[in-house]
Amino acid sequence: MQNLVHDIFLEYEYRLLSEVDGSEMRYGLVDQNKADYYICCFCDDNTNLRDYSNQVELSFSDENYYSKNKSDPARKKNTSIIFFVETTDVLEFEKQNQKLIYDIEESTYYLKKYVLVYSQDHVYLLNKNVGQNEEKTSLKKKMEVIISDVGEYRKSAKSNKSDSLYLFVLKLYAKIPFTSYNVRPEPLIGESLEKIEKEINDQKDDTVKSVFSTYIDQKWTKEDLEQVAKGIEITDEEIKNYITQKITVSEGD
């Protein structure tokens, strides 16, 4: 995971400022005219996350730390901490530690903090095809392709599996604040709405023709009007079900 995170930071034009035995990596922007710093902390599900968070905060707020960085006072106000926690069962860990994660991320301490829980399978899946082509695919591009996959989005939304590559990439975007991607609008939505509108208009025309034919062929009575009204009455629930069905069918084409 350290290598993956390092590559992401490099691709977004951050530089490694310092490293502590692979368990802590500090980054700042290559452009030193801008202040944006990160402390990346790596641990596993055996680590006491609350104690670890407190320890990192104390280390950061130590006077000795600031005495070494007096020439960079902006660092104090522009540093975030990201905890990368490795586990074998992501959903279970997040379920058992939901309050703890919330407390860490919503702490009133001035540092912004994020907790990203992952499994080693996630890292493997993301790296799997990177570099297999003649021209190496950047992680930034790879992540963008994955997050734009409509099929994977639907699959993840239904199953919410902890081993979903889509959900892992979604977490990377959410927990590493500077990451971003170009949102590509789904053309099928527009096409589906056009089809639905056309079918509704066609059915409306058919209904008008049917009523008009009945009017020509016979003199209407009150009973005739009630029968026609029953035939064309549409409830809100029927409209909702109809639109949902048509969108599903159209997107499946």
mmCIF file of C-alpha atoms in Angstrom:
data_model
loop_
_atom_site.group_PDB
_atom_site.id
_atom_site.type_symbol
_atom_site.label_atom_id
_atom_site.label_comp_id
_atom_site.label_asym_id
_atom_site.label_seq_id
_atom_site.Cartn_x
_atom_site.Cartn_y
_atom_site.Cartn_z
ATOM 1 C CA MET A 1 0.000 0.000 0.000
ATOM 2 C CA GLN A 2 2.896 2.353 0.711
ATOM 3 C CA ASN A 3 4.087 2.102 -2.898
ATOM 4 C CA LEU A 4 0.561 2.666 -4.209
ATOM 5 C CA VAL A 5 0.051 5.752 -2.052
ATOM 6 C CA HIS A 6 3.501 7.065 -2.964
ATOM 7 C CA ASP A 7 2.752 6.744 -6.690
ATOM 8 C CA ILE A 8 -0.594 8.537 -6.279
ATOM 9 C CA PHE A 9 1.098 11.448 -4.497
ATOM 10 C CA LEU A 10 3.803 11.680 -7.151
ATOM 11 C CA GLU A 11 1.260 11.682 -9.988
ATOM 12 C CA TYR A 12 -0.574 14.552 -8.330
ATOM 13 C CA GLU A 13 2.709 16.492 -8.076
ATOM 14 C CA TYR A 14 3.534 15.992 -4.405
ATOM 15 C CA ARG A 15 7.047 15.228 -3.154
ATOM 16 C CA LEU A 16 8.173 12.997 -0.306
ATOM 17 C CA LEU A 17 9.476 15.144 2.554
ATOM 18 C CA SER A 18 10.360 12.412 5.037
ATOM 19 C CA GLU A 19 9.786 8.742 5.820
ATOM 20 C CA VAL A 20 9.881 6.689 9.019
ATOM 21 C CA ASP A 21 10.466 2.959 8.462
ATOM 22 C CA GLY A 22 7.652 2.765 5.921
ATOM 23 C CA SER A 23 5.074 3.373 8.661
ATOM 24 C CA GLU A 24 4.907 7.144 8.182
ATOM 25 C CA MET A 25 5.415 9.200 5.039
ATOM 26 C CA ARG A 26 5.132 12.986 4.829
ATOM 27 C CA TYR A 27 4.374 14.826 1.605
ATOM 28 C CA GLY A 28 4.214 18.397 0.357
ATOM 29 C CA LEU A 29 3.465 19.917 -3.013
ATOM 30 C CA VAL A 30 6.258 20.144 -5.566
ATOM 31 C CA ASP A 31 5.188 23.755 -6.041
ATOM 32 C CA GLN A 32 6.501 25.192 -2.787
ATOM 33 C CA ASN A 33 4.536 28.403 -3.305
ATOM 34 C CA LYS A 34 1.438 26.425 -2.271
ATOM 35 C CA ALA A 35 0.945 25.000 1.222
ATOM 36 C CA ASP A 36 -0.635 21.556 1.345
ATOM 37 C CA TYR A 37 0.930 18.813 3.480
ATOM 38 C CA TYR A 38 0.012 15.234 4.363
ATOM 39 C CA ILE A 39 1.156 12.750 6.975
ATOM 40 C CA CYS A 40 0.387 9.224 5.745
ATOM 41 C CA CYS A 41 0.328 6.614 8.530
ATOM 42 C CA PHE A 42 0.239 2.893 7.779
ATOM 43 C CA CYS A 43 -0.968 0.276 10.271
ATOM 44 C CA ASP A 44 -3.111 -2.865 10.508
ATOM 45 C CA ASP A 45 -6.176 -4.026 12.437
ATOM 46 C CA ASN A 46 -4.014 -5.009 15.449
ATOM 47 C CA THR A 47 -3.071 -1.378 16.011
ATOM 48 C CA ASN A 48 -4.888 0.657 18.642
ATOM 49 C CA LEU A 49 -6.058 3.306 16.221
ATOM 50 C CA ARG A 50 -7.130 5.795 18.864
ATOM 51 C CA ASP A 51 -3.733 5.699 20.601
ATOM 52 C CA TYR A 52 -1.951 5.892 17.267
ATOM 53 C CA SER A 53 -3.971 8.954 16.261
ATOM 54 C CA ASN A 54 -3.199 10.675 19.566
ATOM 55 C CA GLN A 55 0.472 9.821 19.211
ATOM 56 C CA VAL A 56 0.729 11.332 15.732
ATOM 57 C CA GLU A 57 -1.076 14.473 16.855
ATOM 58 C CA LEU A 58 1.256 14.917 19.821
ATOM 59 C CA SER A 59 4.280 14.403 17.603
ATOM 60 C CA PHE A 60 3.014 17.003 15.186
ATOM 61 C CA SER A 61 2.220 19.562 17.866
ATOM 62 C CA ASP A 62 5.572 19.147 19.643
ATOM 63 C CA GLU A 63 7.503 22.421 19.891
ATOM 64 C CA ASN A 64 10.601 20.733 18.495
ATOM 65 C CA TYR A 65 8.712 19.977 15.301
ATOM 66 C CA TYR A 66 7.829 23.633 14.825
ATOM 67 C CA SER A 67 11.287 24.836 15.751
ATOM 68 C CA LYS A 68 12.580 22.891 12.743
ATOM 69 C CA ASN A 69 9.969 24.446 10.466
ATOM 70 C CA LYS A 70 9.880 28.081 11.514
ATOM 71 C CA SER A 71 10.515 29.059 7.918
ATOM 72 C CA ASP A 72 7.263 27.321 6.946
ATOM 73 C CA PRO A 73 4.547 28.564 9.343
ATOM 74 C CA ALA A 74 1.816 27.615 6.852
ATOM 75 C CA ARG A 75 2.495 23.947 7.554
ATOM 76 C CA LYS A 76 0.626 24.071 10.861
ATOM 77 C CA LYS A 77 -2.633 25.166 9.241
ATOM 78 C CA ASN A 78 -2.380 23.104 6.076
ATOM 79 C CA THR A 79 -1.491 19.576 7.186
ATOM 80 C CA SER A 80 -3.803 16.560 7.061
ATOM 81 C CA ILE A 81 -3.307 13.035 8.417
ATOM 82 C CA ILE A 82 -4.430 9.928 6.542
ATOM 83 C CA PHE A 83 -4.487 6.588 8.370
ATOM 84 C CA PHE A 84 -4.302 3.579 6.051
ATOM 85 C CA VAL A 85 -5.528 0.543 7.994
ATOM 86 C CA GLU A 86 -4.986 -2.922 6.491
ATOM 87 C CA THR A 87 -7.382 -5.731 7.397
ATOM 88 C CA THR A 88 -8.711 -8.943 5.870
ATOM 89 C CA ASP A 89 -12.400 -8.096 6.375
ATOM 90 C CA VAL A 90 -13.046 -4.448 5.562
ATOM 91 C CA LEU A 91 -16.788 -4.362 6.220
ATOM 92 C CA GLU A 92 -16.470 -6.122 9.562
ATOM 93 C CA PHE A 93 -13.658 -3.840 10.730
ATOM 94 C CA GLU A 94 -15.588 -0.729 9.707
ATOM 95 C CA LYS A 95 -18.703 -2.061 11.414
ATOM 96 C CA GLN A 96 -16.878 -2.804 14.673
ATOM 97 C CA ASN A 97 -14.978 0.500 14.651
ATOM 98 C CA GLN A 98 -17.538 2.842 13.148
ATOM 99 C CA LYS A 99 -17.675 5.169 16.166
ATOM 100 C CA LEU A 100 -13.882 5.198 16.567
ATOM 101 C CA ILE A 101 -13.356 6.124 12.913
ATOM 102 C CA TYR A 102 -15.981 8.847 13.207
ATOM 103 C CA ASP A 103 -14.368 10.239 16.384
ATOM 104 C CA ILE A 104 -10.948 10.393 14.725
ATOM 105 C CA GLU A 105 -12.178 12.017 11.511
ATOM 106 C CA GLU A 106 -14.467 14.472 13.310
ATOM 107 C CA SER A 107 -11.993 15.430 16.041
ATOM 108 C CA THR A 108 -12.041 19.094 17.067
ATOM 109 C CA TYR A 109 -8.234 19.151 16.834
ATOM 110 C CA TYR A 110 -7.125 21.532 14.073
ATOM 111 C CA LEU A 111 -5.588 18.788 11.909
ATOM 112 C CA LYS A 112 -7.881 17.205 9.331
ATOM 113 C CA LYS A 113 -7.837 13.414 9.627
ATOM 114 C CA TYR A 114 -9.017 10.604 7.368
ATOM 115 C CA VAL A 115 -9.190 6.833 7.907
ATOM 116 C CA LEU A 116 -9.044 4.507 4.904
ATOM 117 C CA VAL A 117 -9.620 0.808 5.623
ATOM 118 C CA TYR A 118 -8.493 -1.622 2.915
ATOM 119 C CA SER A 119 -7.375 -5.174 2.230
ATOM 120 C CA GLN A 120 -4.250 -6.290 0.393
ATOM 121 C CA ASP A 121 -6.521 -7.729 -2.322
ATOM 122 C CA HIS A 122 -7.604 -4.175 -3.118
ATOM 123 C CA VAL A 123 -4.034 -3.113 -3.774
ATOM 124 C CA TYR A 124 -3.401 -6.174 -5.924
ATOM 125 C CA LEU A 125 -6.536 -5.612 -8.032
ATOM 126 C CA LEU A 126 -5.727 -1.958 -8.659
ATOM 127 C CA ASN A 127 -2.134 -2.728 -9.650
ATOM 128 C CA LYS A 128 -3.032 -5.851 -11.624
ATOM 129 C CA ASN A 129 -3.109 -4.423 -15.150
ATOM 130 C CA VAL A 130 -1.027 -1.298 -14.620
ATOM 131 C CA GLY A 131 2.051 -1.496 -16.809
ATOM 132 C CA GLN A 132 1.056 -4.614 -18.735
ATOM 133 C CA ASN A 133 0.540 -2.661 -21.948
ATOM 134 C CA GLU A 134 3.411 -1.281 -23.996
ATOM 135 C CA GLU A 135 2.714 2.158 -22.566
ATOM 136 C CA LYS A 136 2.307 2.150 -18.796
ATOM 137 C CA THR A 137 -1.102 3.274 -17.593
ATOM 138 C CA SER A 138 -0.915 5.869 -14.830
ATOM 139 C CA LEU A 139 -2.728 5.181 -11.573
ATOM 140 C CA LYS A 140 -4.675 8.395 -12.060
ATOM 141 C CA LYS A 141 -5.996 7.137 -15.406
ATOM 142 C CA LYS A 142 -6.582 3.636 -14.067
ATOM 143 C CA MET A 143 -8.656 4.974 -11.166
ATOM 144 C CA GLU A 144 -10.665 7.180 -13.505
ATOM 145 C CA VAL A 145 -11.518 4.237 -15.776
ATOM 146 C CA ILE A 146 -12.637 2.120 -12.794
ATOM 147 C CA ILE A 147 -14.779 4.830 -11.193
ATOM 148 C CA SER A 148 -16.457 5.548 -14.570
ATOM 149 C CA ASP A 149 -17.518 1.912 -15.038
ATOM 150 C CA VAL A 150 -21.329 2.024 -14.806
ATOM 151 C CA GLY A 151 -21.585 -1.759 -14.609
ATOM 152 C CA GLU A 152 -19.237 -1.931 -11.611
ATOM 153 C CA TYR A 153 -21.122 0.913 -9.966
ATOM 154 C CA ARG A 154 -24.427 -0.963 -10.207
ATOM 155 C CA LYS A 155 -22.812 -4.192 -9.018
ATOM 156 C CA SER A 156 -21.223 -2.496 -6.006
ATOM 157 C CA ALA A 157 -24.407 -0.619 -5.134
ATOM 158 C CA LYS A 158 -26.337 -3.887 -4.999
ATOM 159 C CA SER A 159 -23.823 -6.112 -3.198
ATOM 160 C CA ASN A 160 -21.665 -3.616 -1.225
ATOM 161 C CA LYS A 161 -18.906 -6.248 -1.194
ATOM 162 C CA SER A 162 -15.784 -5.418 0.791
ATOM 163 C CA ASP A 163 -13.580 -6.831 -1.986
ATOM 164 C CA SER A 164 -15.050 -4.501 -4.621
ATOM 165 C CA LEU A 165 -12.353 -2.683 -6.554
ATOM 166 C CA TYR A 166 -14.882 0.040 -7.366
ATOM 167 C CA LEU A 167 -15.539 0.774 -3.681
ATOM 168 C CA PHE A 168 -11.811 0.796 -2.932
ATOM 169 C CA VAL A 169 -11.139 3.379 -5.644
ATOM 170 C CA LEU A 170 -14.128 5.383 -4.408
ATOM 171 C CA LYS A 171 -12.503 5.413 -0.952
ATOM 172 C CA LEU A 172 -9.210 6.619 -2.392
ATOM 173 C CA TYR A 173 -11.026 9.576 -3.951
ATOM 174 C CA ALA A 174 -12.876 10.286 -0.694
ATOM 175 C CA LYS A 175 -9.964 9.896 1.736
ATOM 176 C CA ILE A 176 -7.153 11.473 -0.306
ATOM 177 C CA PRO A 177 -8.647 14.964 -0.717
ATOM 178 C CA PHE A 178 -6.626 16.232 -3.669
ATOM 179 C CA THR A 179 -7.535 13.311 -5.957
ATOM 180 C CA SER A 180 -10.087 14.100 -8.642
ATOM 181 C CA TYR A 181 -11.414 12.849 -11.957
ATOM 182 C CA ASN A 182 -13.418 14.161 -14.885
ATOM 183 C CA VAL A 183 -17.054 13.145 -14.566
ATOM 184 C CA ARG A 184 -18.261 11.756 -17.859
ATOM 185 C CA PRO A 185 -22.071 12.046 -18.247
ATOM 186 C CA GLU A 186 -23.865 8.794 -18.973
ATOM 187 C CA PRO A 187 -25.392 9.145 -22.471
ATOM 188 C CA LEU A 188 -27.815 6.293 -21.866
ATOM 189 C CA ILE A 189 -29.788 8.402 -19.397
ATOM 190 C CA GLY A 190 -30.585 11.041 -22.003
ATOM 191 C CA GLU A 191 -31.375 8.413 -24.612
ATOM 192 C CA SER A 192 -33.643 6.575 -22.180
ATOM 193 C CA LEU A 193 -35.611 9.708 -21.337
ATOM 194 C CA GLU A 194 -36.079 10.461 -25.049
ATOM 195 C CA LYS A 195 -37.407 6.951 -25.655
ATOM 196 C CA ILE A 196 -39.791 7.229 -22.713
ATOM 197 C CA GLU A 197 -41.090 10.595 -23.914
ATOM 198 C CA LYS A 198 -41.630 9.244 -27.429
ATOM 199 C CA GLU A 199 -43.521 6.185 -26.172
ATOM 200 C CA ILE A 200 -45.716 8.315 -23.921
ATOM 201 C CA ASN A 201 -46.570 10.600 -26.853
ATOM 202 C CA ASP A 202 -47.274 7.604 -29.087
ATOM 203 C CA GLN A 203 -49.597 6.085 -26.494
ATOM 204 C CA LYS A 204 -51.294 9.450 -26.014
ATOM 205 C CA ASP A 205 -51.915 9.665 -29.762
ATOM 206 C CA ASP A 206 -53.322 6.131 -29.772
ATOM 207 C CA THR A 207 -55.664 7.008 -26.923
ATOM 208 C CA VAL A 208 -56.885 10.180 -28.688
ATOM 209 C CA LYS A 209 -57.515 8.228 -31.908
ATOM 210 C CA SER A 210 -59.411 5.574 -29.985
ATOM 211 C CA VAL A 211 -61.631 8.114 -28.225
ATOM 212 C CA PHE A 212 -62.199 10.047 -31.449
ATOM 213 C CA SER A 213 -63.240 6.851 -33.298
ATOM 214 C CA THR A 214 -65.704 6.029 -30.560
ATOM 215 C CA TYR A 215 -67.137 9.551 -30.732
ATOM 216 C CA ILE A 216 -67.675 9.288 -34.521
ATOM 217 C CA ASP A 217 -69.264 5.854 -34.415
ATOM 218 C CA GLN A 218 -71.854 6.533 -31.747
ATOM 219 C CA LYS A 219 -73.480 9.165 -29.640
ATOM 220 C CA TRP A 220 -71.840 9.251 -26.216
ATOM 221 C CA THR A 221 -73.678 8.603 -22.997
ATOM 222 C CA LYS A 222 -72.573 9.185 -19.400
ATOM 223 C CA GLU A 223 -71.726 5.485 -19.155
ATOM 224 C CA ASP A 224 -69.503 5.765 -22.244
ATOM 225 C CA LEU A 225 -67.554 8.681 -20.744
ATOM 226 C CA GLU A 226 -67.035 6.840 -17.448
ATOM 227 C CA GLN A 227 -65.722 3.811 -19.333
ATOM 228 C CA VAL A 228 -63.251 5.943 -21.322
ATOM 229 C CA ALA A 229 -62.104 7.720 -18.125
ATOM 230 C CA LYS A 230 -61.396 4.371 -16.466
ATOM 231 C CA GLY A 231 -59.408 3.284 -19.502
ATOM 232 C CA ILE A 232 -57.052 6.268 -19.512
ATOM 233 C CA GLU A 233 -56.741 6.914 -15.755
ATOM 234 C CA ILE A 234 -53.089 6.644 -14.650
ATOM 235 C CA THR A 235 -51.907 6.705 -11.036
ATOM 236 C CA ASP A 236 -48.626 8.216 -9.811
ATOM 237 C CA GLU A 237 -47.426 4.725 -8.877
ATOM 238 C CA GLU A 238 -48.082 3.451 -12.409
ATOM 239 C CA ILE A 239 -46.123 6.367 -13.885
ATOM 240 C CA LYS A 240 -43.178 5.695 -11.536
ATOM 241 C CA ASN A 241 -43.147 1.962 -12.333
ATOM 242 C CA TYR A 242 -43.430 2.644 -16.069
ATOM 243 C CA ILE A 243 -40.470 5.057 -16.123
ATOM 244 C CA THR A 244 -38.332 2.719 -13.974
ATOM 245 C CA GLN A 245 -39.107 -0.207 -16.279
ATOM 246 C CA LYS A 246 -38.303 1.748 -19.429
ATOM 247 C CA ILE A 247 -34.999 3.086 -18.058
ATOM 248 C CA THR A 248 -33.951 -0.427 -17.072
ATOM 249 C CA VAL A 249 -34.837 -1.835 -20.502
ATOM 250 C CA SER A 250 -33.171 1.019 -22.388
ATOM 251 C CA GLU A 251 -29.924 0.819 -20.408
ATOM 252 C CA GLY A 252 -29.824 -2.898 -21.021
ATOM 253 C CA ASP A 253 -29.835 -2.415 -24.812
#
